[in-house]
N, C-alpha and C. Protein backbone atom coordinates (compact mmCIF):
# COMPACT_ATOMS: atom_id res chain seq x y z
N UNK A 1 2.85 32.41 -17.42
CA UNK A 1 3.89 32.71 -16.45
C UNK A 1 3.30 33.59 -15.35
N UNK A 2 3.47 33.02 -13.90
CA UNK A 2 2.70 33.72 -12.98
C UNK A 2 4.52 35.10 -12.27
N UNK A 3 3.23 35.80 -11.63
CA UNK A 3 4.26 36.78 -11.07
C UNK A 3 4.05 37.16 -9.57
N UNK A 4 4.65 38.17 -9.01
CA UNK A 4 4.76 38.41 -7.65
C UNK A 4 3.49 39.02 -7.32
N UNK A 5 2.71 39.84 -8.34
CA UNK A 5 1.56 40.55 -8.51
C UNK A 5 0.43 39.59 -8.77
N UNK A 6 0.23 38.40 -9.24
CA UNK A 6 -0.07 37.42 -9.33
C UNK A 6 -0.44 36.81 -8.08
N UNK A 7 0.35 36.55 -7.62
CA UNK A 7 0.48 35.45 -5.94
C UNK A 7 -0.24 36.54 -5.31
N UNK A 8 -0.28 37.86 -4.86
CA UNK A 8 -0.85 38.55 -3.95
C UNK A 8 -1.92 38.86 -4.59
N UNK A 9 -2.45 39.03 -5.87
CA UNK A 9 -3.95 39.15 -5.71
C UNK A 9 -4.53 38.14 -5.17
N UNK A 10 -4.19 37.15 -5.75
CA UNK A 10 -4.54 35.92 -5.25
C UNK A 10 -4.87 35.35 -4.14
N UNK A 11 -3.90 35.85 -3.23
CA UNK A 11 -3.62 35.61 -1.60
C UNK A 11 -4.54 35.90 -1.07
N UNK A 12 -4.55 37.80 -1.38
CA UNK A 12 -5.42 39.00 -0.85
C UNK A 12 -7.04 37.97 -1.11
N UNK A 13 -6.96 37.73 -1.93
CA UNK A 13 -8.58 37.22 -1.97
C UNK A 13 -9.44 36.06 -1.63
N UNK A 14 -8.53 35.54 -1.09
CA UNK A 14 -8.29 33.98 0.33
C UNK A 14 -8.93 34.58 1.15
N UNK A 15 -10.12 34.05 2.21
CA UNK A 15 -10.73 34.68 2.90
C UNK A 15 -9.77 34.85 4.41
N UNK A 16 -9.50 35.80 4.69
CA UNK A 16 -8.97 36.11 5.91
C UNK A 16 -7.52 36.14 5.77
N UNK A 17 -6.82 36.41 4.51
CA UNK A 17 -5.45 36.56 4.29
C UNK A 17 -5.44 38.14 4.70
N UNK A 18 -4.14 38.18 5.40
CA UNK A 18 -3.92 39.77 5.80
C UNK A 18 -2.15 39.43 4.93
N UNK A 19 -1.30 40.58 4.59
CA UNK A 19 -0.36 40.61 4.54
C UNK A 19 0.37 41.21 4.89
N UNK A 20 1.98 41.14 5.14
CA UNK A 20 3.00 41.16 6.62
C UNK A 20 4.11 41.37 5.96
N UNK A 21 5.25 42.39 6.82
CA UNK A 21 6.70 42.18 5.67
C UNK A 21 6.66 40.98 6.99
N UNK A 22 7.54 40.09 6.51
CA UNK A 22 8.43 38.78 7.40
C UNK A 22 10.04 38.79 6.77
N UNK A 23 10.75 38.99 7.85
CA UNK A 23 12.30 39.56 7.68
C UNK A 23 12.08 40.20 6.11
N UNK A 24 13.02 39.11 5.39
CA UNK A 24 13.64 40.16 3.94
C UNK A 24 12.38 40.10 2.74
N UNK A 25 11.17 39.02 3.29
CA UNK A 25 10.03 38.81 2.40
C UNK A 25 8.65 39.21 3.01
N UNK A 26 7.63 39.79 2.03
CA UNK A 26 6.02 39.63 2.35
C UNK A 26 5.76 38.07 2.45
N UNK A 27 4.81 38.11 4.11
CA UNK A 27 4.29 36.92 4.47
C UNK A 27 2.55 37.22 3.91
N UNK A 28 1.74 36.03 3.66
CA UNK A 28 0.47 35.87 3.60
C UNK A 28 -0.25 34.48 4.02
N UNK A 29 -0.99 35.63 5.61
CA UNK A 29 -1.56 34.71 6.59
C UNK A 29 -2.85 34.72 6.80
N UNK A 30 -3.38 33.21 7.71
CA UNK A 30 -4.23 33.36 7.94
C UNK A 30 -4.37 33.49 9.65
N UNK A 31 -4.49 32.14 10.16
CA UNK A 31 -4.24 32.11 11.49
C UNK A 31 -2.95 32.03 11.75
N UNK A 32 -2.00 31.56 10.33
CA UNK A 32 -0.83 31.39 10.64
C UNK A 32 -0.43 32.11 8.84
N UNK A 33 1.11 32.08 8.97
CA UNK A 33 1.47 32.29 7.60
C UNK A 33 1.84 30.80 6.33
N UNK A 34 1.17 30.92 5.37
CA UNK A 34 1.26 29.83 4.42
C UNK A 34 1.94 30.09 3.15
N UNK A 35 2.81 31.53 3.20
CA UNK A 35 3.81 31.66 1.48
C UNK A 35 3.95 32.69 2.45
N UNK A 36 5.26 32.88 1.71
CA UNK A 36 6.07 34.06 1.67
C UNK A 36 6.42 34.72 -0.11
N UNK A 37 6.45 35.61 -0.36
CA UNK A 37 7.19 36.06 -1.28
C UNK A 37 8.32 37.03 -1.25
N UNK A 38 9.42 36.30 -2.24
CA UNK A 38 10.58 37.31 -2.15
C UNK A 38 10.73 38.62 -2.25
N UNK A 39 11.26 39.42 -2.08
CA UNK A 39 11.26 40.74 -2.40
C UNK A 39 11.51 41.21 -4.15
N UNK A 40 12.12 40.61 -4.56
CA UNK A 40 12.28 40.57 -6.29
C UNK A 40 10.92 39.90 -7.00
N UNK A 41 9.87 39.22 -6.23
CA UNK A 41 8.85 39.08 -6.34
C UNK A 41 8.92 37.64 -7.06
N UNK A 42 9.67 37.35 -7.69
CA UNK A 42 10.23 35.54 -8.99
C UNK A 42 10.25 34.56 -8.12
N UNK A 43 10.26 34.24 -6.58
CA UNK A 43 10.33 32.95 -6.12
C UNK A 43 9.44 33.82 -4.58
N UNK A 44 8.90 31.93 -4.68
CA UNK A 44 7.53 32.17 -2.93
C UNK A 44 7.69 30.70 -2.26
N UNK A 45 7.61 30.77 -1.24
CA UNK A 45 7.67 29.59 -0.27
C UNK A 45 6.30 29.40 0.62
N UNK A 46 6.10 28.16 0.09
CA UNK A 46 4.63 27.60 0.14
C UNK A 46 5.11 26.36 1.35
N UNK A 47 3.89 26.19 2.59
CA UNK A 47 3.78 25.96 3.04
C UNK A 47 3.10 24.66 3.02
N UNK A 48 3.23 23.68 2.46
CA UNK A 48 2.61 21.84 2.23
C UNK A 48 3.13 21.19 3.44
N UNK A 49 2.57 20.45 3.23
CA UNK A 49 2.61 19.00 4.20
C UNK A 49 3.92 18.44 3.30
N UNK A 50 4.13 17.49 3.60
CA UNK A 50 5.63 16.93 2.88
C UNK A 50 5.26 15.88 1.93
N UNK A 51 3.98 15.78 1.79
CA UNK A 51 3.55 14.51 0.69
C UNK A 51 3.02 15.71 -0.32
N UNK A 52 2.36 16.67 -0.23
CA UNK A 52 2.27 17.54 -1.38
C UNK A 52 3.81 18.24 -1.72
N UNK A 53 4.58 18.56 -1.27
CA UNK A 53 5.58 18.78 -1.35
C UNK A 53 6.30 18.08 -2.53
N UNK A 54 5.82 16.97 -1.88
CA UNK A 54 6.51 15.90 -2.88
C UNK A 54 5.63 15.39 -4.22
N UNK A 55 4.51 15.78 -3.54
CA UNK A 55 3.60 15.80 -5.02
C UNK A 55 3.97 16.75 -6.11
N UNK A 56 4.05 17.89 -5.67
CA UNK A 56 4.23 19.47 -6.22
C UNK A 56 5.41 19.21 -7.20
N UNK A 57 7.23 18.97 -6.10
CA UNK A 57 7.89 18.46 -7.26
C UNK A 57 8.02 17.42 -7.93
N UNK A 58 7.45 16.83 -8.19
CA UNK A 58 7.30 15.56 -9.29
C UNK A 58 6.61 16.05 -10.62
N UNK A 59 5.70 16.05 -9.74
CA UNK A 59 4.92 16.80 -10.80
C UNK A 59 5.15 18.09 -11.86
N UNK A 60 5.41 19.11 -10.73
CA UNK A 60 5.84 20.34 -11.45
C UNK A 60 7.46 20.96 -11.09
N UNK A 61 8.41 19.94 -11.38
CA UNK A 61 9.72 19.77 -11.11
C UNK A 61 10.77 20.96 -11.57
N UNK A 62 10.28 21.88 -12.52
CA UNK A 62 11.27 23.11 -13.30
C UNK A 62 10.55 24.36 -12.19
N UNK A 63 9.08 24.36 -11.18
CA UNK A 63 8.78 24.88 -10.66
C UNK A 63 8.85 24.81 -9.27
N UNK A 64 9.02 23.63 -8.68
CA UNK A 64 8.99 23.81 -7.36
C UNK A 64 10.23 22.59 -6.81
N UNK A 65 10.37 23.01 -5.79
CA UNK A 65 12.25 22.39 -4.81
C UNK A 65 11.69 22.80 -3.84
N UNK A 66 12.14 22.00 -2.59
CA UNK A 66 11.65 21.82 -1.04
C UNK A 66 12.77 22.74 -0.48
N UNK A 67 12.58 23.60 -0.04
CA UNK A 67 13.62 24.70 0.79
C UNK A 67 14.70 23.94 1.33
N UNK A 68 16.13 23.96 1.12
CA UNK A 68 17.31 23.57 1.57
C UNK A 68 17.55 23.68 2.63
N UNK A 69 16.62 23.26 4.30
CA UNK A 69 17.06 22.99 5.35
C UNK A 69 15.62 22.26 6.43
N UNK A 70 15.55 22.47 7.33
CA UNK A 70 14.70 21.49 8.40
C UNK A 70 13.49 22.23 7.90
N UNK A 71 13.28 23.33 7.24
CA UNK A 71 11.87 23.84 7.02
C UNK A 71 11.78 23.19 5.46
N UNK A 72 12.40 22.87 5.02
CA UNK A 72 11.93 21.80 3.79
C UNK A 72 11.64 20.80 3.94
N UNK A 73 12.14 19.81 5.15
CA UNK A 73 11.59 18.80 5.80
C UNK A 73 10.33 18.66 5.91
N UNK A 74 10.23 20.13 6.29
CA UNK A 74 8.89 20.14 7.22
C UNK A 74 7.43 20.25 6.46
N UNK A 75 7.94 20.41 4.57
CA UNK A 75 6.82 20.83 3.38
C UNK A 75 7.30 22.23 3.09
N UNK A 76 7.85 23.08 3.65
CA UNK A 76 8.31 24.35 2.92
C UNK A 76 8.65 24.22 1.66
N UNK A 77 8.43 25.00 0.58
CA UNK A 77 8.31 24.60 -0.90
C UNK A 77 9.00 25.91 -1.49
N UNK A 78 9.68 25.78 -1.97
CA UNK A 78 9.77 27.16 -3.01
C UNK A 78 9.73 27.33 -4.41
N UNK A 79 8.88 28.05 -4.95
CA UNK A 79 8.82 28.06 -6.42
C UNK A 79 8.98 28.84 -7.03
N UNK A 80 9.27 28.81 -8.21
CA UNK A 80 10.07 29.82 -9.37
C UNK A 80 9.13 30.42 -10.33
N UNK A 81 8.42 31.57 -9.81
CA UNK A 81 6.82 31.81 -10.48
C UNK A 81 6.32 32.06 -11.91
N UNK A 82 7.93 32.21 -12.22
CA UNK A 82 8.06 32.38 -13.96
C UNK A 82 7.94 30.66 -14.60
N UNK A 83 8.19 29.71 -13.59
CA UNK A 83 7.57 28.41 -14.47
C UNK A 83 6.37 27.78 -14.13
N UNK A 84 5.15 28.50 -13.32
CA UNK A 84 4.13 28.32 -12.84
C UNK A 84 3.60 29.21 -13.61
N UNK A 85 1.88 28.27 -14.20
CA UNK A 85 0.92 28.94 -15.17
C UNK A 85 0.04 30.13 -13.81
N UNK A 86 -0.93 30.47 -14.06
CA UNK A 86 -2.09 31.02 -13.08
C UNK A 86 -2.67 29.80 -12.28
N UNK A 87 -3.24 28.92 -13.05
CA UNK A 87 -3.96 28.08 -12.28
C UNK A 87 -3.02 27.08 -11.76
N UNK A 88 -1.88 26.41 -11.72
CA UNK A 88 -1.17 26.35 -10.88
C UNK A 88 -0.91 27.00 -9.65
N UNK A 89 -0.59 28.41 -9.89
CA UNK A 89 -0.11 29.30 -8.75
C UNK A 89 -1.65 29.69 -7.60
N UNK A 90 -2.69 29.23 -8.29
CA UNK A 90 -4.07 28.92 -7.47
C UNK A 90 -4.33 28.07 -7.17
N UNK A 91 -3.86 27.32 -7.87
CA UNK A 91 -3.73 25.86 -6.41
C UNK A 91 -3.33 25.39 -5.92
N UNK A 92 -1.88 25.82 -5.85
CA UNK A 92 -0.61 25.52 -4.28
C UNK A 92 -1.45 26.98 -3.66
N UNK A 93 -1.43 28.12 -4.06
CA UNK A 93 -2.04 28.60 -3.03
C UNK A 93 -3.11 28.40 -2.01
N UNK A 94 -4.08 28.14 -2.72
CA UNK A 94 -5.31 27.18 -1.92
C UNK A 94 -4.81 25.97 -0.89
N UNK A 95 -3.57 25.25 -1.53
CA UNK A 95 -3.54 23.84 -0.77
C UNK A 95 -2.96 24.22 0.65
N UNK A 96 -2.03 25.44 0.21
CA UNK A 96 -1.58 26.12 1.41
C UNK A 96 -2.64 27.26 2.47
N UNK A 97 -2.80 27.56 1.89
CA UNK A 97 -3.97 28.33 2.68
C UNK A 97 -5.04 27.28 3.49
N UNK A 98 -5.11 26.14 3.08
CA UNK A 98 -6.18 25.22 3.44
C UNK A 98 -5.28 25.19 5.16
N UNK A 99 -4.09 24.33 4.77
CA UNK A 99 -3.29 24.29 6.12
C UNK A 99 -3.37 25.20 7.20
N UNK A 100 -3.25 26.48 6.64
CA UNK A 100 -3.11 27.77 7.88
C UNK A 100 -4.51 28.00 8.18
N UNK A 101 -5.43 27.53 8.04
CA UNK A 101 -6.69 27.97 8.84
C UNK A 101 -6.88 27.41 10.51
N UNK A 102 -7.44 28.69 11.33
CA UNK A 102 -7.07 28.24 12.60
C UNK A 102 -7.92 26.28 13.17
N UNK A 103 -7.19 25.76 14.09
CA UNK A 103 -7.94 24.91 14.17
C UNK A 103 -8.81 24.75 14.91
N UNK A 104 -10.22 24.02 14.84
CA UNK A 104 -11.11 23.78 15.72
C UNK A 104 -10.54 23.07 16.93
N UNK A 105 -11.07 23.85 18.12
CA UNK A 105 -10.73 22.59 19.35
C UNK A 105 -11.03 21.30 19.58
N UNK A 106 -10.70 20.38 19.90
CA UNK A 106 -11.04 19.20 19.76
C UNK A 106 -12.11 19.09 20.83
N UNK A 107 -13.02 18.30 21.13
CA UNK A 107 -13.75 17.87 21.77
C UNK A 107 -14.24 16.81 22.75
């Protein structure tokens, strides 16, 4: 069972994660922000593309639901960290963190 203390070591040790309050939750960014965690620390909103999204709940369905509005559309994810192991909660973090890295200019 992962926890709120969990997700931020974790984060913290993503190269170039800084962390942020964002309104009522801690954000963890890179060039951009890729999770949030709640303030009760039990649920985080992960930042996927909408095919991991949809990978994520299928797969891990008692743990993760697509945020209830246009930012769930968009891959916003939220998960319930008490039904996520460790290495789970390290690799939506990673998949998300992959996303927020700044991008190269095109050429």
């Amino acid at each position: 069972m992962a926890t709120g203390e969990d997700l931020r070591r974790i984060a913290l040790s993503l190269e170039g994660t800084i962390e942020a309050p964002h309104f009522d939750r801690m954000a963890f960014r890179v060039a951009r922000i890729y999770v949030t965690l709640a303030a009760d620390g039990r649920t985080a909103n992960f930042n996927f593309t909408p095919d991991e999204q949809q990978f994520k709940c299928m797969m891990l369905a008692d743990a993760f639901s697509p945020v209830p509005n246009a930012w769930g559309r968009q891959g916003w994810t939220t998960a319930d960290l008490s039904q996520l192991g460790e290495e789970d909660l390290e690799n939506a973090l990673c998949m998300a963190w992959a996303h927020a890295q700044r991008r190269k200019p095109a050429r």
